[in-house]
Amino acid sequence: MTDALELDALWEDFHRVVNMTSAELAAWLRVRDADENAEPLPQEAGTPTGQHVLAILQKRRTDLTDDDLRVMRRVVDAVVAQADLENEPEPESGDAEDTRRRHRLMTLGHDPLKAAR
């Protein structure tokens, strides 16, 4: 397990980069997986990592498992690598690559446009 200072830093980093609420993330995961013919059950929507991020958002810090900590580190690293947290894109960019990038980040709980508001 991680010591208290590392856990505090990871908790803060995770909640800094995951800027979507659990309700927003749950809705996004359902929309992302829905198609014309079917919509997955809410607990089955989204990627395994997206589902794990959603579960972490619903936990208290004291209830985190080692697996949660691994996912939190991976999400922080992925969002930092893919997003420019200081200079998020303008909401009007409309670029297809920006849209794909935004959707990838949203699956991890980070909406670049939400940060830009």
PDB file of C-alpha atoms in Angstrom:
ATOM      1  CA  MET A   1       0.000   0.000   0.000  1.00  0.00           C
ATOM      2  CA  THR A   2       1.034   3.596  -0.460  1.00  0.00           C
ATOM      3  CA  ASP A   3       2.080   5.823   2.441  1.00  0.00           C
ATOM      4  CA  ALA A   4      -0.222   8.658   3.534  1.00  0.00           C
ATOM      5  CA  LEU A   5       1.665  11.460   1.752  1.00  0.00           C
ATOM      6  CA  GLU A   6       1.788   9.559  -1.536  1.00  0.00           C
ATOM      7  CA  LEU A   7      -1.886   8.672  -1.198  1.00  0.00           C
ATOM      8  CA  ASP A   8      -2.800  12.322  -0.551  1.00  0.00           C
ATOM      9  CA  ALA A   9      -0.812  13.464  -3.602  1.00  0.00           C
ATOM     10  CA  LEU A  10      -2.321  10.754  -5.816  1.00  0.00           C
ATOM     11  CA  TRP A  11      -5.846  11.552  -4.585  1.00  0.00           C
ATOM     12  CA  GLU A  12      -5.326  15.242  -5.371  1.00  0.00           C
ATOM     13  CA  ASP A  13      -3.769  14.536  -8.790  1.00  0.00           C
ATOM     14  CA  PHE A  14      -6.551  12.116  -9.704  1.00  0.00           C
ATOM     15  CA  HIS A  15      -9.300  14.544  -8.751  1.00  0.00           C
ATOM     16  CA  ARG A  16      -7.501  17.365 -10.562  1.00  0.00           C
ATOM     17  CA  VAL A  17      -7.361  15.486 -13.871  1.00  0.00           C
ATOM     18  CA  VAL A  18     -10.712  13.708 -13.524  1.00  0.00           C
ATOM     19  CA  ASN A  19     -12.913  16.768 -13.862  1.00  0.00           C
ATOM     20  CA  MET A  20     -16.170  14.983 -14.664  1.00  0.00           C
ATOM     21  CA  THR A  21     -18.598  14.088 -11.889  1.00  0.00           C
ATOM     22  CA  SER A  22     -19.587  10.467 -11.429  1.00  0.00           C
ATOM     23  CA  ALA A  23     -22.995  11.270 -12.976  1.00  0.00           C
ATOM     24  CA  GLU A  24     -21.370  12.913 -16.011  1.00  0.00           C
ATOM     25  CA  LEU A  25     -18.953  10.021 -16.494  1.00  0.00           C
ATOM     26  CA  ALA A  26     -21.697   7.393 -16.094  1.00  0.00           C
ATOM     27  CA  ALA A  27     -23.843   9.198 -18.687  1.00  0.00           C
ATOM     28  CA  TRP A  28     -20.887   9.499 -21.083  1.00  0.00           C
ATOM     29  CA  LEU A  29     -20.014   5.815 -20.776  1.00  0.00           C
ATOM     30  CA  ARG A  30     -23.640   4.856 -21.534  1.00  0.00           C
ATOM     31  CA  VAL A  31     -23.802   7.204 -24.541  1.00  0.00           C
ATOM     32  CA  ARG A  32     -20.411   6.079 -25.819  1.00  0.00           C
ATOM     33  CA  ASP A  33     -21.483   2.418 -25.874  1.00  0.00           C
ATOM     34  CA  ALA A  34     -25.033   2.929 -27.147  1.00  0.00           C
ATOM     35  CA  ASP A  35     -25.857   2.151 -30.744  1.00  0.00           C
ATOM     36  CA  GLU A  36     -29.001   2.157 -32.857  1.00  0.00           C
ATOM     37  CA  ASN A  37     -30.201  -1.211 -31.645  1.00  0.00           C
ATOM     38  CA  ALA A  38     -29.117  -1.485 -28.036  1.00  0.00           C
ATOM     39  CA  GLU A  39     -27.812   0.306 -25.018  1.00  0.00           C
ATOM     40  CA  PRO A  40     -25.709  -1.624 -22.488  1.00  0.00           C
ATOM     41  CA  LEU A  41     -26.741  -2.004 -18.895  1.00  0.00           C
ATOM     42  CA  PRO A  42     -25.405   0.975 -16.911  1.00  0.00           C
ATOM     43  CA  GLN A  43     -22.972  -1.159 -14.913  1.00  0.00           C
ATOM     44  CA  GLU A  44     -21.602  -2.649 -18.147  1.00  0.00           C
ATOM     45  CA  ALA A  45     -21.211   0.571 -20.164  1.00  0.00           C
ATOM     46  CA  GLY A  46     -17.797   1.856 -21.146  1.00  0.00           C
ATOM     47  CA  THR A  47     -14.299   0.506 -21.004  1.00  0.00           C
ATOM     48  CA  PRO A  48     -13.069  -1.409 -17.969  1.00  0.00           C
ATOM     49  CA  THR A  49     -10.865   1.573 -17.066  1.00  0.00           C
ATOM     50  CA  GLY A  50     -13.791   3.971 -17.425  1.00  0.00           C
ATOM     51  CA  GLN A  51     -15.901   1.747 -15.192  1.00  0.00           C
ATOM     52  CA  HIS A  52     -13.065   1.595 -12.644  1.00  0.00           C
ATOM     53  CA  VAL A  53     -12.687   5.403 -12.664  1.00  0.00           C
ATOM     54  CA  LEU A  54     -16.429   5.670 -12.034  1.00  0.00           C
ATOM     55  CA  ALA A  55     -16.145   3.248  -9.106  1.00  0.00           C
ATOM     56  CA  ILE A  56     -13.214   5.213  -7.654  1.00  0.00           C
ATOM     57  CA  LEU A  57     -15.189   8.468  -7.875  1.00  0.00           C
ATOM     58  CA  GLN A  58     -17.839   6.853  -5.696  1.00  0.00           C
ATOM     59  CA  LYS A  59     -15.362   5.793  -3.002  1.00  0.00           C
ATOM     60  CA  ARG A  60     -13.872   7.473   0.005  1.00  0.00           C
ATOM     61  CA  ARG A  61     -10.112   7.759   0.114  1.00  0.00           C
ATOM     62  CA  THR A  62      -9.939   5.263   2.985  1.00  0.00           C
ATOM     63  CA  ASP A  63     -11.744   2.611   0.902  1.00  0.00           C
ATOM     64  CA  LEU A  64      -9.244   2.536  -1.984  1.00  0.00           C
ATOM     65  CA  THR A  65      -7.650  -0.779  -2.897  1.00  0.00           C
ATOM     66  CA  ASP A  66      -4.209  -1.383  -4.399  1.00  0.00           C
ATOM     67  CA  ASP A  67      -5.941  -1.980  -7.740  1.00  0.00           C
ATOM     68  CA  ASP A  68      -7.688   1.414  -7.410  1.00  0.00           C
ATOM     69  CA  LEU A  69      -4.330   3.085  -6.790  1.00  0.00           C
ATOM     70  CA  ARG A  70      -2.845   1.460  -9.899  1.00  0.00           C
ATOM     71  CA  VAL A  71      -5.757   2.685 -12.020  1.00  0.00           C
ATOM     72  CA  MET A  72      -5.541   6.164 -10.494  1.00  0.00           C
ATOM     73  CA  ARG A  73      -1.831   6.394 -11.373  1.00  0.00           C
ATOM     74  CA  ARG A  74      -2.474   5.120 -14.891  1.00  0.00           C
ATOM     75  CA  VAL A  75      -5.329   7.618 -15.421  1.00  0.00           C
ATOM     76  CA  VAL A  76      -3.287  10.554 -14.111  1.00  0.00           C
ATOM     77  CA  ASP A  77      -0.359   9.595 -16.365  1.00  0.00           C
ATOM     78  CA  ALA A  78      -2.614   9.112 -19.417  1.00  0.00           C
ATOM     79  CA  VAL A  79      -4.499  12.386 -18.983  1.00  0.00           C
ATOM     80  CA  VAL A  80      -1.311  14.362 -18.365  1.00  0.00           C
ATOM     81  CA  ALA A  81       0.258  12.793 -21.474  1.00  0.00           C
ATOM     82  CA  GLN A  82      -2.770  13.421 -23.722  1.00  0.00           C
ATOM     83  CA  ALA A  83      -4.106  16.723 -22.413  1.00  0.00           C
ATOM     84  CA  ASP A  84      -2.622  20.171 -22.121  1.00  0.00           C
ATOM     85  CA  LEU A  85      -4.051  20.871 -18.684  1.00  0.00           C
ATOM     86  CA  GLU A  86      -2.867  24.479 -18.722  1.00  0.00           C
ATOM     87  CA  ASN A  87      -4.161  25.320 -22.210  1.00  0.00           C
ATOM     88  CA  GLU A  88      -7.196  23.179 -22.990  1.00  0.00           C
ATOM     89  CA  PRO A  89      -8.609  23.541 -26.522  1.00  0.00           C
ATOM     90  CA  GLU A  90     -11.259  26.097 -27.302  1.00  0.00           C
ATOM     91  CA  PRO A  91     -14.778  24.618 -27.413  1.00  0.00           C
ATOM     92  CA  GLU A  92     -15.219  25.775 -31.023  1.00  0.00           C
ATOM     93  CA  SER A  93     -12.194  23.963 -32.511  1.00  0.00           C
ATOM     94  CA  GLY A  94     -14.312  21.289 -34.268  1.00  0.00           C
ATOM     95  CA  ASP A  95     -11.215  19.373 -35.458  1.00  0.00           C
ATOM     96  CA  ALA A  96     -11.953  15.644 -35.866  1.00  0.00           C
ATOM     97  CA  GLU A  97      -8.703  14.658 -34.129  1.00  0.00           C
ATOM     98  CA  ASP A  98      -9.544  16.996 -31.253  1.00  0.00           C
ATOM     99  CA  THR A  99     -12.960  15.326 -31.038  1.00  0.00           C
ATOM    100  CA  ARG A 100     -11.432  11.806 -30.938  1.00  0.00           C
ATOM    101  CA  ARG A 101      -8.880  12.959 -28.352  1.00  0.00           C
ATOM    102  CA  ARG A 102     -11.622  14.560 -26.284  1.00  0.00           C
ATOM    103  CA  HIS A 103     -13.689  11.356 -26.377  1.00  0.00           C
ATOM    104  CA  ARG A 104     -10.671   9.249 -25.326  1.00  0.00           C
ATOM    105  CA  LEU A 105     -10.051  11.599 -22.402  1.00  0.00           C
ATOM    106  CA  MET A 106     -13.723  11.656 -21.439  1.00  0.00           C
ATOM    107  CA  THR A 107     -13.647   7.867 -21.157  1.00  0.00           C
ATOM    108  CA  LEU A 108     -11.041   8.433 -18.413  1.00  0.00           C
ATOM    109  CA  GLY A 109     -13.178  11.119 -16.741  1.00  0.00           C
ATOM    110  CA  HIS A 110     -11.459  14.221 -18.167  1.00  0.00           C
ATOM    111  CA  ASP A 111     -13.424  16.582 -20.399  1.00  0.00           C
ATOM    112  CA  PRO A 112     -11.054  19.140 -21.958  1.00  0.00           C
ATOM    113  CA  LEU A 113     -13.951  21.432 -22.822  1.00  0.00           C
ATOM    114  CA  LYS A 114     -15.196  21.426 -19.257  1.00  0.00           C
ATOM    115  CA  ALA A 115     -11.790  22.665 -18.129  1.00  0.00           C
ATOM    116  CA  ALA A 116     -11.900  25.436 -20.757  1.00  0.00           C
ATOM    117  CA  ARG A 117     -15.122  26.924 -19.387  1.00  0.00           C
TER     118      ARG A 117
END
